[in-house]
XYZ file of C-alpha atoms in Angstrom:
698
model
C 9.924 29.688 16.719
C 12.400 32.219 18.372
C 11.572 35.922 17.903
C 15.133 37.044 18.361
C 16.546 35.384 15.231
C 14.012 35.212 12.459
C 15.134 34.381 8.933
C 13.741 36.723 6.286
C 14.726 35.991 2.675
C 15.337 39.456 1.409
C 18.528 38.664 -0.298
C 20.624 35.595 -1.139
C 24.265 34.963 -1.738
C 25.210 31.481 -2.676
C 23.283 29.000 -0.541
C 23.054 31.179 2.551
C 20.319 33.641 3.425
C 20.952 36.775 5.338
C 19.345 36.813 8.791
C 18.013 40.128 9.851
C 17.089 40.516 13.493
C 14.975 43.243 15.091
C 18.084 44.535 16.801
C 19.825 45.189 13.576
C 16.843 46.547 11.648
C 16.582 50.175 11.209
C 13.275 52.036 11.946
C 12.625 52.352 8.208
C 13.100 48.670 7.559
C 10.879 47.815 10.474
C 8.092 49.935 8.892
C 8.639 48.143 5.573
C 8.312 44.785 7.223
C 5.113 45.789 9.055
C 3.585 46.944 5.718
C 4.526 43.715 4.053
C 3.361 41.417 6.866
C 0.378 43.478 7.964
C 1.307 42.267 11.468
C 3.229 44.607 13.808
C 5.978 42.915 15.681
C 5.869 39.667 13.596
C 9.401 38.581 12.979
C 8.675 34.992 11.965
C 10.007 33.603 8.687
C 7.711 34.000 5.677
C 8.386 31.262 3.071
C 5.396 31.879 0.809
C 2.829 31.988 3.596
C -0.298 34.071 3.831
C 1.237 36.243 6.693
C 2.734 38.647 4.247
C -0.627 39.296 2.760
C -2.371 39.622 6.122
C -4.409 36.424 5.635
C -5.150 33.470 7.864
C -5.274 29.927 6.436
C -8.780 28.600 6.630
C -9.771 25.266 7.993
C -11.675 22.589 6.048
C -13.525 19.509 6.976
C -12.066 16.355 5.226
C -14.436 14.560 2.810
C -15.796 11.115 3.654
C -17.623 9.464 6.569
C -14.683 9.189 9.080
C -14.627 11.834 11.704
C -11.029 13.058 10.994
C -9.729 16.331 12.533
C -10.014 19.486 10.249
C -7.283 20.166 7.792
C -5.534 23.324 6.590
C -7.328 24.433 3.374
C -4.476 25.195 1.015
C -5.759 23.887 -2.400
C -7.545 27.161 -3.181
C -4.527 29.490 -3.591
C -4.686 32.162 -6.164
C -2.377 32.505 -9.151
C -0.235 35.352 -7.811
C 0.266 33.526 -4.513
C 1.609 30.422 -6.111
C 3.618 32.619 -8.600
C 5.226 34.628 -5.790
C 6.045 31.425 -3.836
C 7.753 29.658 -6.668
C 9.586 32.786 -7.971
C 10.763 34.216 -4.573
C 11.085 31.186 -2.230
C 10.968 27.840 -3.852
C 12.802 27.991 -7.221
C 14.260 31.348 -7.715
C 16.530 31.424 -10.814
C 17.487 27.706 -10.539
C 18.312 25.570 -13.629
C 16.474 22.388 -14.495
C 19.060 20.163 -12.880
C 18.958 22.207 -9.602
C 15.183 21.974 -9.013
C 15.323 19.120 -6.486
C 18.076 20.721 -4.650
C 16.365 24.123 -4.345
C 13.093 22.426 -3.234
C 14.972 20.426 -0.553
C 16.586 23.745 0.727
C 13.232 25.461 0.743
C 11.579 22.744 2.692
C 14.282 22.624 5.295
C 13.660 26.251 6.043
C 9.873 26.168 5.890
C 8.724 22.786 7.474
C 8.703 21.886 11.081
C 10.641 18.643 11.309
C 8.361 16.959 13.754
C 5.413 17.124 16.180
C 2.668 17.648 13.636
C -0.174 15.386 12.512
C -1.426 14.777 9.047
C -3.790 12.537 7.004
C -1.865 10.158 4.835
C -4.107 10.221 1.784
C -3.803 7.524 -1.090
C -6.068 6.172 -3.656
C -6.904 3.230 -1.348
C -7.121 4.730 2.041
C -6.910 7.745 4.336
C -5.248 7.262 7.759
C -4.164 9.637 10.556
C -0.526 9.780 11.266
C 2.019 11.760 13.297
C 5.304 13.053 11.736
C 8.317 12.215 13.773
C 11.061 13.495 11.256
C 11.429 14.789 7.739
C 13.991 13.781 5.117
C 14.156 16.877 2.925
C 16.463 15.553 0.262
C 14.163 12.657 -0.594
C 10.953 14.656 0.152
C 9.845 11.945 2.606
C 8.399 12.088 6.093
C 8.925 9.525 8.761
C 5.522 8.757 10.454
C 3.744 6.560 12.920
C 0.088 5.786 13.354
C -1.825 7.944 15.806
C -3.979 6.601 18.630
C -6.797 6.192 18.424
C -6.474 4.546 14.976
C -8.547 6.563 12.493
C -8.663 5.155 8.923
C -11.152 5.287 6.005
C -10.677 2.651 3.449
C -12.016 2.391 -0.203
C -11.597 -1.417 0.179
C -12.778 -3.749 2.928
C -9.488 -5.430 3.718
C -7.623 -2.545 5.264
C -6.939 -2.890 9.042
C -4.740 -1.442 11.625
C -2.283 -4.407 11.110
C -2.142 -4.024 7.431
C -1.266 -0.348 7.707
C 1.424 -1.101 10.149
C 2.876 -3.770 7.883
C 2.908 -1.390 4.979
C 4.755 1.264 7.040
C 7.224 -1.353 8.080
C 7.881 -2.253 4.507
C 8.327 1.518 3.695
C 10.643 1.997 6.637
C 7.960 4.293 8.037
C 8.679 6.670 5.192
C 5.726 8.482 3.415
C 5.982 10.979 0.480
C 5.346 14.551 1.732
C 3.013 15.039 -1.249
C 0.633 12.480 0.206
C 0.248 14.241 3.571
C -2.591 16.669 4.380
C -1.633 18.650 7.456
C -4.126 18.756 10.398
C -5.295 22.250 11.344
C -3.752 23.867 14.347
C -4.940 27.214 15.684
C -1.527 28.115 17.094
C -0.265 29.135 13.649
C 2.914 27.110 14.288
C 2.231 24.805 11.381
C 0.853 27.258 8.873
C 4.050 27.371 6.765
C 4.385 23.610 6.940
C 0.965 23.223 5.325
C 1.701 25.784 2.757
C 5.107 24.394 1.936
C 3.726 20.823 1.450
C 1.006 22.279 -0.844
C 3.452 24.154 -3.001
C 5.585 21.024 -3.408
C 2.560 18.817 -4.033
C 1.102 21.262 -6.683
C 4.529 21.557 -8.336
C 4.835 17.859 -8.926
C 1.275 17.399 -9.889
C 0.736 20.347 -12.263
C 4.133 21.870 -13.211
C 7.011 19.283 -13.114
C 7.347 16.903 -16.115
C 9.702 13.946 -15.931
C 11.767 15.113 -18.960
C 12.407 18.512 -17.514
C 15.577 17.421 -15.667
C 17.111 16.483 -19.020
C 16.629 20.016 -20.384
C 19.687 22.183 -21.105
C 20.849 24.183 -18.049
C 21.476 27.435 -19.969
C 17.982 28.877 -19.136
C 16.034 29.889 -16.044
C 13.644 27.097 -15.226
C 11.003 29.386 -13.686
C 10.837 31.643 -16.647
C 10.972 28.810 -19.289
C 8.604 26.279 -17.690
C 7.069 27.187 -14.363
C 5.350 30.495 -15.279
C 3.762 29.525 -18.577
C 2.540 26.187 -17.120
C 1.116 27.975 -14.063
C -0.616 30.426 -16.207
C -2.065 27.680 -18.413
C -3.363 25.876 -15.319
C -5.220 28.887 -14.140
C -6.599 29.700 -17.669
C -7.933 26.217 -17.803
C -9.510 26.531 -14.371
C -11.175 29.829 -15.402
C -12.465 28.326 -18.696
C -10.260 30.673 -20.802
C -8.985 27.927 -23.046
C -11.061 26.156 -25.721
C -12.170 22.720 -24.491
C -10.702 21.131 -27.606
C -7.289 22.645 -26.889
C -7.394 21.501 -23.213
C -8.146 17.924 -24.453
C -5.277 18.009 -26.952
C -2.890 19.295 -24.340
C -3.788 16.414 -21.947
C -3.558 13.929 -24.776
C -0.152 15.201 -25.784
C 0.887 14.908 -22.087
C -0.092 11.301 -21.956
C 1.596 10.482 -25.230
C 4.790 12.283 -24.083
C 4.862 10.402 -20.815
C 4.306 7.062 -22.582
C 7.024 7.712 -25.127
C 9.406 8.993 -22.476
C 8.958 5.875 -20.362
C 9.669 3.588 -23.326
C 12.613 5.701 -24.288
C 13.965 5.576 -20.710
C 13.557 1.848 -20.358
C 15.332 1.294 -23.668
C 18.147 3.639 -22.847
C 18.649 1.845 -19.418
C 18.687 -1.520 -21.175
C 21.376 -0.400 -23.627
C 23.475 1.168 -20.895
C 23.418 -1.928 -18.692
C 24.670 -4.181 -21.424
C 28.388 -5.011 -21.770
C 30.020 -3.180 -24.713
C 31.730 -6.343 -25.768
C 28.372 -8.121 -26.349
C 27.161 -5.522 -28.856
C 25.018 -7.223 -31.428
C 22.787 -6.436 -34.427
C 19.856 -6.336 -32.101
C 21.539 -3.527 -30.055
C 21.938 -1.572 -33.241
C 18.301 -1.974 -33.991
C 17.462 -0.782 -30.462
C 19.604 2.297 -30.970
C 17.739 3.148 -34.150
C 14.437 2.826 -32.323
C 15.748 4.963 -29.522
C 16.732 7.717 -31.966
C 13.237 7.544 -33.385
C 11.684 7.880 -29.968
C 13.980 10.758 -29.154
C 12.673 12.543 -32.352
C 9.103 11.766 -31.384
C 9.701 13.114 -27.883
C 11.078 16.412 -29.218
C 8.232 16.871 -31.505
C 5.672 16.169 -28.748
C 7.494 18.628 -26.412
C 7.428 21.307 -29.084
C 3.682 20.838 -29.429
C 3.256 21.151 -25.633
C 5.403 24.336 -25.517
C 3.142 25.858 -28.266
C 0.138 25.318 -26.046
C 1.954 26.364 -22.829
C 3.219 29.661 -24.130
C 0.344 32.244 -24.044
C 1.420 34.068 -27.140
C 2.265 31.048 -29.251
C -0.946 29.402 -27.989
C -3.063 32.396 -29.280
C -1.187 32.530 -32.597
C -1.086 28.879 -33.583
C -3.605 26.928 -31.472
C -6.729 28.903 -31.001
C -7.950 28.815 -34.496
C -7.067 25.169 -34.954
C -9.226 24.316 -31.801
C -12.171 26.584 -32.431
C -14.292 23.572 -33.133
C -14.804 24.145 -36.831
C -11.734 22.193 -37.671
C -12.370 19.234 -35.524
C -15.914 18.147 -36.830
C -17.026 17.065 -40.128
C -20.496 17.466 -41.733
C -22.590 14.335 -41.479
C -24.650 14.898 -44.680
C -27.977 13.215 -45.262
C -29.153 10.604 -42.780
C -28.063 7.022 -43.858
C -31.684 5.828 -43.408
C -33.032 8.939 -45.245
C -35.896 11.147 -44.083
C -35.957 14.069 -41.774
C -36.070 14.224 -37.955
C -37.682 16.948 -35.803
C -35.607 17.464 -32.532
C -37.764 18.906 -29.800
C -35.699 20.572 -26.884
C -37.494 21.009 -23.563
C -36.483 20.642 -19.898
C -40.091 19.907 -19.043
C -43.358 20.012 -21.054
C -46.932 20.213 -19.954
C -49.758 18.426 -21.858
C -51.110 21.846 -23.045
C -47.625 22.869 -24.408
C -47.371 19.523 -26.285
C -50.745 19.941 -27.808
C -50.129 23.363 -28.999
C -46.752 22.403 -30.384
C -48.232 19.452 -32.148
C -51.087 21.497 -33.598
C -48.989 24.575 -34.652
C -45.626 23.141 -35.708
C -45.327 19.418 -35.743
C -48.377 18.493 -37.856
C -47.830 21.275 -40.455
C -44.086 20.250 -40.718
C -44.842 16.598 -41.220
C -47.152 17.250 -44.170
C -49.083 13.915 -43.623
C -45.690 12.122 -43.501
C -44.547 9.817 -40.751
C -41.738 11.949 -39.451
C -39.483 10.857 -36.579
C -39.503 13.101 -33.451
C -36.663 13.046 -30.887
C -36.709 14.766 -27.519
C -33.728 16.364 -25.887
C -33.024 18.427 -22.730
C -30.128 20.411 -24.142
C -29.836 22.458 -27.418
C -26.199 21.354 -27.777
C -27.229 17.656 -27.587
C -29.952 18.334 -30.195
C -27.702 20.050 -32.648
C -24.983 17.328 -32.347
C -27.638 14.702 -33.176
C -28.788 16.496 -36.406
C -28.232 15.469 -39.960
C -28.696 17.462 -43.214
C -32.176 18.927 -43.265
C -33.193 18.268 -39.698
C -35.288 20.729 -37.641
C -34.605 21.704 -34.044
C -37.544 23.257 -32.186
C -36.570 24.739 -28.651
C -39.475 25.181 -26.258
C -39.528 28.215 -23.909
C -37.109 28.000 -21.102
C -33.527 28.887 -19.982
C -30.857 26.507 -21.309
C -27.327 26.655 -20.038
C -24.549 25.106 -22.117
C -20.843 24.756 -21.511
C -19.650 23.764 -24.926
C -19.471 25.013 -28.494
C -22.628 24.794 -30.754
C -20.944 23.775 -33.930
C -23.295 23.557 -36.867
C -21.753 21.793 -39.876
C -24.899 20.656 -41.737
C -27.781 22.567 -43.321
C -30.366 22.642 -40.429
C -32.971 24.884 -39.012
C -33.151 25.966 -35.369
C -36.426 27.530 -34.251
C -37.569 28.926 -30.941
C -41.166 28.020 -30.113
C -42.251 31.456 -28.797
C -40.655 34.883 -28.383
C -36.885 35.207 -28.305
C -37.040 36.394 -24.678
C -38.870 33.165 -23.748
C -36.302 30.861 -25.544
C -32.876 31.791 -23.957
C -29.625 29.910 -24.604
C -27.058 30.952 -22.007
C -23.332 30.129 -22.503
C -20.971 29.451 -19.560
C -17.219 28.961 -20.037
C -14.812 31.583 -21.381
C -12.656 29.500 -23.811
C -14.995 28.279 -26.386
C -16.915 30.152 -28.965
C -20.658 30.180 -28.578
C -21.980 29.335 -32.065
C -19.897 28.343 -35.186
C -21.810 28.107 -38.508
C -20.308 26.061 -41.308
C -23.356 24.479 -43.102
C -24.360 25.373 -46.552
C -27.688 26.928 -45.444
C -28.453 27.420 -41.803
C -31.439 29.216 -40.397
C -31.930 30.320 -36.759
C -34.993 32.176 -35.543
C -36.791 33.375 -32.414
C -33.887 32.497 -30.095
C -31.969 34.746 -27.502
C -28.282 34.093 -27.089
C -26.620 35.251 -23.880
C -22.891 35.358 -23.141
C -21.276 35.654 -19.743
C -17.552 36.561 -19.304
C -16.617 35.297 -22.713
C -13.414 35.734 -24.620
C -14.814 34.819 -28.069
C -17.453 36.263 -30.257
C -21.137 35.162 -29.967
C -21.674 33.838 -33.558
C -18.947 33.121 -36.091
C -19.882 32.270 -39.765
C -17.076 30.411 -41.286
C -18.615 29.255 -44.572
C -21.978 28.842 -46.155
C -25.102 30.911 -45.693
C -26.566 31.617 -42.245
C -29.989 33.343 -41.654
C -30.801 35.048 -38.321
C -34.507 36.001 -38.080
C -36.061 37.709 -35.037
C -33.169 36.809 -32.680
C -31.670 38.611 -29.735
C -27.943 38.490 -29.181
C -26.563 39.648 -25.862
C -22.802 39.819 -26.522
C -19.720 39.985 -24.252
C -16.798 40.503 -26.660
C -17.291 40.623 -30.419
C -20.807 40.068 -31.724
C -21.095 38.389 -35.164
C -18.188 37.610 -37.334
C -18.711 36.931 -40.984
C -15.556 35.341 -42.390
C -14.358 35.251 -46.003
C -16.607 33.447 -48.448
C -19.402 33.294 -45.865
C -22.830 34.887 -46.155
C -25.163 36.331 -43.512
C -28.734 37.292 -43.850
C -29.944 38.963 -40.551
C -33.496 40.203 -40.285
C -35.413 41.957 -37.414
C -32.907 40.967 -34.813
C -31.369 42.881 -31.891
C -27.654 42.875 -31.050
C -26.041 44.663 -28.083
C -23.451 44.631 -25.405
C -20.290 43.842 -27.370
C -17.036 45.253 -26.054
C -15.638 45.173 -29.569
C -17.683 45.563 -32.770
C -21.275 44.385 -32.909
C -20.436 42.913 -36.325
C -17.154 42.059 -38.074
C -17.335 41.741 -41.861
C -14.353 40.239 -43.492
C -13.247 40.725 -47.119
C -14.877 38.276 -49.683
C -18.028 37.869 -47.543
C -21.635 38.821 -48.300
C -23.859 40.498 -45.617
C -27.489 41.527 -45.792
C -28.937 43.395 -42.824
C -32.578 44.360 -42.835
C -34.557 45.974 -40.056
C -32.021 45.245 -37.216
C -30.968 47.076 -34.089
C -27.265 47.203 -33.250
C -26.548 49.274 -30.086
C -24.442 49.657 -26.901
C -21.286 48.219 -28.483
C -17.907 49.770 -28.936
C -18.621 50.123 -32.688
C -21.717 49.118 -34.521
C -20.302 47.460 -37.713
C -16.653 46.892 -38.575
C -15.925 46.310 -42.328
C -12.508 44.962 -43.006
C -10.691 45.712 -46.206
C -7.137 44.172 -45.833
C -4.332 44.870 -48.281
C -3.534 41.156 -48.713
C -7.077 40.536 -50.261
C -6.705 42.683 -53.368
C -9.933 42.358 -55.215
C -12.622 40.973 -52.768
C -14.280 43.721 -50.754
C -17.293 42.627 -48.697
C -20.693 42.858 -50.424
C -23.091 44.584 -48.119
C -26.786 45.503 -48.108
C -28.021 47.542 -45.194
C -31.755 48.510 -45.157
C -33.762 50.061 -42.447
C -31.460 49.303 -39.571
C -31.149 51.376 -36.448
C -27.583 51.578 -35.229
C -27.507 53.735 -32.073
C -25.829 54.396 -28.690
C -22.499 52.854 -29.646
C -19.292 54.131 -28.025
C -17.586 54.790 -31.293
C -18.861 54.850 -34.831
C -21.968 53.238 -36.228
C -19.960 51.840 -39.248
C -16.173 51.631 -39.535
C -14.169 50.782 -42.608
C -10.643 49.361 -41.877
C -8.410 49.789 -44.910
C -4.857 50.437 -45.859
C -3.673 54.085 -45.957
C -2.852 55.556 -49.412
C 0.852 55.801 -48.465
C 0.940 52.255 -47.276
C -0.850 50.898 -50.397
C 1.288 53.098 -52.553
C 4.529 51.849 -51.000
C 3.271 48.220 -51.264
C 2.407 48.650 -54.889
C 5.693 50.318 -55.745
C 7.519 47.425 -54.111
C 5.782 44.884 -56.285
C 6.181 46.979 -59.458
C 9.869 47.850 -58.844
C 9.342 51.539 -58.558
C 6.256 52.175 -60.744
C 4.013 54.745 -59.137
C 0.367 54.327 -58.313
C -2.272 56.267 -60.309
C -2.625 59.532 -58.357
C -6.254 59.858 -59.515
C -7.100 56.762 -57.457
C -5.714 58.419 -54.306
C -7.493 61.751 -55.110
C -10.726 59.969 -55.593
C -10.259 58.190 -52.231
C -9.617 61.511 -50.549
C -12.622 63.108 -52.274
C -14.823 60.272 -51.110
C -14.516 61.486 -47.461
C -15.632 65.155 -48.098
C -18.950 64.498 -46.556
C -17.569 63.294 -43.156
C -16.961 66.835 -41.702
C -20.508 67.817 -42.590
C -21.789 64.653 -41.073
C -19.933 65.286 -37.804
C -21.430 68.791 -37.690
C -24.917 67.249 -38.194
C -24.197 64.932 -35.216
C -23.152 67.880 -33.167
C -26.508 69.631 -33.820
C -28.354 66.386 -32.873
C -26.528 66.190 -29.494
C -27.275 69.813 -28.855
C -30.881 69.107 -29.669
C -31.085 66.075 -27.405
C -29.757 68.169 -24.534
C -32.558 70.787 -25.061
C -35.417 68.213 -25.338
C -36.422 68.764 -21.758
C -36.803 72.408 -22.335
C -39.099 71.816 -25.334
C -41.427 69.760 -23.048
C -41.592 72.648 -20.577
C -42.665 75.464 -22.969
C -43.708 74.455 -26.440
C -45.755 77.571 -26.940
C -42.468 79.774 -27.018
C -41.612 80.586 -30.665
C -37.881 80.296 -29.857
C -38.384 76.728 -28.573
C -40.512 75.916 -31.668
C -37.702 77.080 -33.973
C -35.212 74.810 -32.155
C -37.454 71.859 -32.483
C -37.660 72.268 -36.283
C -33.831 72.609 -36.446
C -33.502 69.490 -34.466
C -35.680 67.426 -36.800
C -33.653 68.596 -39.776
C -30.441 67.706 -38.149
C -31.575 64.150 -37.374
C -33.026 63.714 -40.909
C -29.828 65.188 -42.399
C -27.702 62.861 -40.346
C -29.603 59.727 -41.454
C -29.585 60.621 -45.153
C -25.911 61.767 -45.111
C -24.888 58.740 -43.070
C -26.257 56.318 -45.728
C -24.727 58.323 -48.534
C -21.380 58.557 -46.912
C -21.069 54.840 -46.302
C -22.307 53.952 -49.785
C -19.974 56.435 -51.413
C -16.957 55.254 -49.541
C -17.606 51.584 -50.248
C -18.212 52.220 -53.924
C -15.064 54.355 -54.128
C -13.060 51.701 -52.346
C -14.284 49.016 -54.765
C -13.302 51.195 -57.800
C -9.940 51.841 -56.228
C -9.255 48.077 -55.643
C -10.456 47.280 -59.109
C -8.042 49.678 -60.750
C -5.231 48.549 -58.611
C -5.941 45.013 -59.635
C -6.119 45.831 -63.262
C -2.836 47.800 -62.985
C -1.107 44.864 -61.454
C -2.396 42.460 -64.227
C -1.357 44.888 -66.949
C 2.220 44.979 -65.502
C 2.186 41.122 -65.899
C 1.042 41.510 -69.478
C -2.542 40.374 -68.715
C -5.145 42.467 -70.532
C -8.751 42.638 -69.145
C -11.875 44.128 -70.409
C -12.559 47.849 -69.574
C -14.772 47.764 -66.633
C -14.336 51.264 -65.256
C -18.079 51.769 -65.461
C -19.047 49.489 -62.642
C -22.692 48.844 -62.187
C -24.471 48.710 -58.849
C -24.973 44.971 -59.264
C -21.300 44.499 -59.659
C -20.475 46.687 -56.640
C -23.336 45.050 -54.726
C -23.768 47.798 -52.256
C -27.179 49.045 -51.128
C -27.278 51.224 -47.995
C -30.693 52.974 -47.702
C -33.155 53.813 -44.934
C -30.745 53.269 -42.022
C -30.836 55.394 -38.962
C -27.680 56.337 -37.053
C -28.391 57.942 -33.674
C -26.401 58.939 -30.612
C -23.135 57.169 -31.598
C -20.142 58.533 -29.857
C -18.015 59.412 -32.768
C -20.644 59.591 -35.516
C -22.163 57.493 -38.280
C -19.145 56.567 -40.311
C -15.384 56.380 -39.717
C -12.372 55.150 -41.561
C -9.447 53.461 -39.893
C -6.247 53.556 -41.980
C -3.364 51.204 -41.239
């Protein structure tokens, strides 16, 4: 390509690109070009190639047994590379009806018209061809077979003559999308390979047949290309729940089928003579209108999934897994099955397992035992009352463990020996929906997740002696769900280690929650008026979290007051409730002071080791112990006081609203501890970044 006249698409007016040559470029513009291209003196055109990024397209060996020449490897482009190519070079701000025209113009500037070789790839055969010309408007290349003849066929009947006959029938024309450009070290055909890749990817992953019938008032790239491109890479990186991916692909197939039927019907009606209109034609028109309505409905569903924000708001919850599976209930044949999970098992392990677990569990009954290699497979095979025993080993799963029935999952050994590792970012790890689920002696490990490690949607779930290595949120206890967690260890959450929703019940005994953003997040939303979470926390150690050990999220007094006034048409809240709420936080400053003393004491611990005989250091040591004890006792007291006050406040607010409606309730200002159901004793809160307890007002 000539170096004197190099097209560079910095700006565009109508259909013509400005051509800037090196003679007309100022010194500053030359410097900018060198920075962009990372190649001094390169004035070649750059239609979405790697040159601007300072990269060289790699070569790859074609798959199969035939010794084809190497190809340009263009199928591994990153998101921003494709995004930039479509936005700046291929499509720009075109309308849906202009897509084909813009692509043809792009190819005319980016592709060498002849002289390059490619592999013509189809579902039936691969054959080496040479391109002699390119028809940009129809996206076809005129080719001829190379000598020597190289062809790999998936059927036995393909010969040199049959390929020649096929080309003659097609007038030597082959779709550009079916060509894989042969690698050339000169760099002359790099842009040709990239341009064909962009077009091939566009028609395979982005373009949909009904796009050209969309209205022309919007930018096609912004409306369709960008969201579909992001969705494609989110799916590649496992950021979309598998159920949602399956639904999207199913919707695509349905839409294509309906669109084909609608197009055929429309063509049949348009080809008929208007004078021969009959009742059958009227029926066909009614069917066409129904198909059109169905198409529009399917297209709306597709756009909900394609748009990132709408996808998160409307689709994620529906495809979390809990809504797609129903509980099986008791086994139709009756009885209980023990599911044993193991990748491999020695005779000694089988003997120990039989003696220690299988025989006591059977109770002299003839129980059925099923063996599995995957915990997910075992859980999916369970019915109500089954037992899953997981032998020591590392198990990697890629889907959601969705527990709908009351079953028990038990690790045979210590939690560090029974490890379930989750791969894939889109799905949750464990969803619990059964009436009574028990999980014990298992370690759950997340990698690069976007969902929490365990979500309890309904029913009661027990976690006993488990280890949870989190990635985002730890355990989430939804409304009306119940969690009993004992002697377990939870760490690593980038959000809260636990999220407790209104209306839930949570009992935590003897657990460790550490190295999370916050330890426990208790949610008290304004839209749930009377149901505050019922919490028991005893002898837990919550330490080394970035924020607070325990955080209460609740509406601010002003927000709640305004909301209440709006409902009662001007009636004011009881100011005593607001004062009580303010008084309940009096202990918090003192608690922060105690934490400051503890941090100071930790910093001086090394000095204590050096000279314990010094009376000054002995005095500091006593003060440190007092500060730690004071923090623990006040931390428990502050949390309990705040939750009790919050319950009283919401109870009074609820009664006031009922009295406004003329509904009189019994006087229950003297709430008992059983009604409040809060027990927070014996917990230790150590080295949390912001303290033991905090309140977030919204």
